[in-house]
Amino acid sequence: MDGRWRLVLSCTTLTLLLAGAAAGAQPRTNAFDDPFVQATSALAGCPVPEGPLYTAEEVRALAHIRAQHGGSCYRSGRCRLPNSYLYDAEIIPRVRQFIREDGRFGDTSVWLLGQRRIVTLMGCVRSVQQGRALEQAVGLVDDVAGVVNLLHVPGDAAAPVRYPLAQPGH
């Protein structure tokens, strides 16, 4: 790589770092009202995930993408509602109820995030197998289009936490 490309890469990296630092200073909110709830809380010391928080700049960048992705479900005939994000506020409480009533997951600490009929599981489970079972079970809840499993087994050094952590005081 010649010096010119190194300079371009260095400038790009610096710009991204500065943008990230500036974004960290901007207030962040759940501007899209994505449902984010804790379903269970039995494992003490489980790393708390950060909720869906966006800066004003991120909201502007995501608004078009979210409108396009949300509406494509309806246009293709896979959704009865005009936007797939409209399902989330109703799906997440049902998923939480299902997890609590199931009986197999009472010894976990799990948070749920709903976006576009996709449920993201974050938090702690006792084993990888329990996490897989939870993922499969949530996938059976009506209107859930998919499940993202970011669950963590505490004490498993080979598998670090895979979700962003809440900042102290939030």
XYZ file of C-alpha atoms in Angstrom:
170
model
C 0.000 0.000 0.000
C 1.474 3.327 -1.001
C 1.614 6.399 1.259
C -1.390 8.037 -0.361
C -3.711 5.131 0.566
C -2.268 5.004 4.092
C -3.122 8.696 4.458
C -6.666 8.129 3.148
C -7.155 5.189 5.529
C -5.712 7.153 8.455
C -7.991 10.131 7.729
C -11.002 7.846 7.365
C -10.199 6.089 10.629
C -9.729 9.401 12.420
C -13.016 10.711 11.007
C -14.864 7.605 12.198
C -13.292 7.845 15.647
C -14.200 11.518 15.963
C -17.741 10.853 14.727
C -18.081 8.079 17.284
C -16.821 10.322 20.071
C -19.172 13.098 18.992
C -22.081 10.648 18.804
C -21.284 9.513 22.330
C -21.689 13.102 23.507
C -25.086 13.539 21.808
C -28.213 12.650 23.777
C -29.646 9.292 22.786
C -33.268 8.216 22.988
C -35.513 5.376 21.906
C -36.843 7.638 19.155
C -38.573 4.797 17.306
C -40.249 3.429 20.468
C -38.826 -0.044 19.894
C -40.163 -2.255 22.703
C -37.403 -3.293 25.112
C -38.344 -5.175 28.303
C -36.876 -7.540 30.852
C -38.667 -10.895 30.782
C -36.842 -12.715 33.602
C -34.395 -11.728 36.341
C -33.156 -14.824 38.185
C -29.411 -14.694 37.399
C -27.725 -12.085 39.587
C -24.858 -10.162 38.023
C -26.003 -10.659 34.451
C -24.654 -7.822 32.264
C -27.539 -5.446 31.549
C -28.019 -4.744 27.845
C -28.365 -1.269 26.496
C -31.771 -0.540 25.085
C -32.428 0.773 21.587
C -30.929 4.256 21.885
C -30.236 6.535 18.945
C -28.708 9.971 18.431
C -30.601 12.479 16.297
C -28.111 11.828 13.506
C -28.700 8.055 13.711
C -32.469 8.617 13.652
C -32.160 10.624 10.440
C -29.954 7.951 8.880
C -32.243 5.082 9.914
C -35.642 6.654 9.216
C -35.632 5.929 5.477
C -34.244 2.409 5.919
C -36.828 1.578 8.589
C -39.663 2.917 6.418
C -38.469 0.888 3.462
C -37.928 -2.345 5.439
C -41.135 -1.956 7.433
C -43.309 -1.417 4.364
C -41.780 -4.172 2.243
C -43.413 -6.813 4.456
C -46.877 -5.472 3.614
C -46.144 -4.926 -0.074
C -44.925 -8.505 -0.437
C -48.032 -9.892 1.277
C -46.224 -11.297 4.330
C -47.855 -8.809 6.751
C -51.463 -7.737 7.202
C -50.429 -4.411 8.790
C -48.886 -1.690 6.563
C -45.572 -1.683 8.454
C -43.858 -4.614 10.165
C -42.737 -2.370 13.054
C -46.408 -1.965 14.039
C -46.448 -5.543 15.338
C -43.640 -5.110 17.869
C -45.525 -3.319 20.654
C -47.965 -6.223 20.767
C -45.518 -9.082 20.150
C -43.017 -8.328 22.929
C -45.527 -8.491 25.837
C -46.792 -11.828 24.476
C -43.232 -13.159 24.185
C -42.521 -12.066 27.778
C -45.684 -13.787 28.989
C -44.820 -16.933 27.036
C -41.312 -17.098 28.543
C -42.647 -16.609 32.071
C -45.403 -19.207 31.651
C -43.268 -21.812 29.884
C -41.477 -22.914 33.062
C -38.141 -23.838 31.491
C -36.677 -20.328 31.635
C -37.449 -19.103 35.160
C -33.773 -19.401 36.139
C -32.585 -16.906 33.491
C -32.165 -13.131 33.172
C -33.432 -12.185 29.740
C -34.303 -8.923 27.981
C -36.355 -8.681 24.794
C -36.062 -6.193 21.964
C -38.656 -6.051 19.192
C -37.872 -4.619 15.772
C -39.732 -5.503 12.570
C -41.307 -8.672 14.036
C -37.801 -9.867 14.938
C -37.208 -10.574 18.625
C -33.672 -10.139 19.925
C -32.851 -12.095 23.097
C -30.185 -10.583 25.361
C -29.092 -11.555 28.852
C -28.016 -14.713 30.645
C -28.986 -18.364 30.539
C -27.593 -21.365 32.420
C -26.352 -23.200 29.312
C -26.018 -22.920 25.551
C -28.715 -25.600 25.259
C -31.123 -23.543 27.384
C -30.431 -20.528 25.153
C -31.182 -22.553 22.031
C -34.383 -23.895 23.586
C -35.468 -20.337 24.431
C -34.678 -19.170 20.900
C -36.742 -21.995 19.403
C -39.631 -21.418 21.801
C -39.810 -17.671 21.070
C -39.804 -18.424 17.346
C -43.130 -20.248 17.821
C -44.950 -17.173 19.161
C -47.530 -15.885 16.688
C -46.341 -13.021 14.429
C -42.652 -13.489 15.323
C -40.786 -13.486 12.010
C -37.369 -14.339 13.470
C -35.259 -14.547 16.617
C -31.745 -13.210 17.185
C -30.039 -15.065 20.023
C -27.442 -12.905 21.810
C -27.759 -14.801 25.090
C -24.734 -15.257 27.304
C -23.683 -18.075 29.643
C -21.983 -16.455 32.670
C -18.555 -17.876 33.403
C -17.990 -19.071 29.820
C -14.760 -17.235 28.965
C -14.868 -18.617 25.411
C -18.165 -16.805 24.765
C -18.021 -13.114 25.721
C -21.125 -10.945 25.970
C -22.318 -10.186 22.425
C -24.663 -7.279 23.067
C -24.005 -3.624 23.911
C -24.017 -2.990 27.654
C -26.050 -0.332 29.424
C -23.997 2.586 30.639
C -23.888 3.113 34.416
C -26.695 5.375 35.532
C -28.983 4.511 32.607
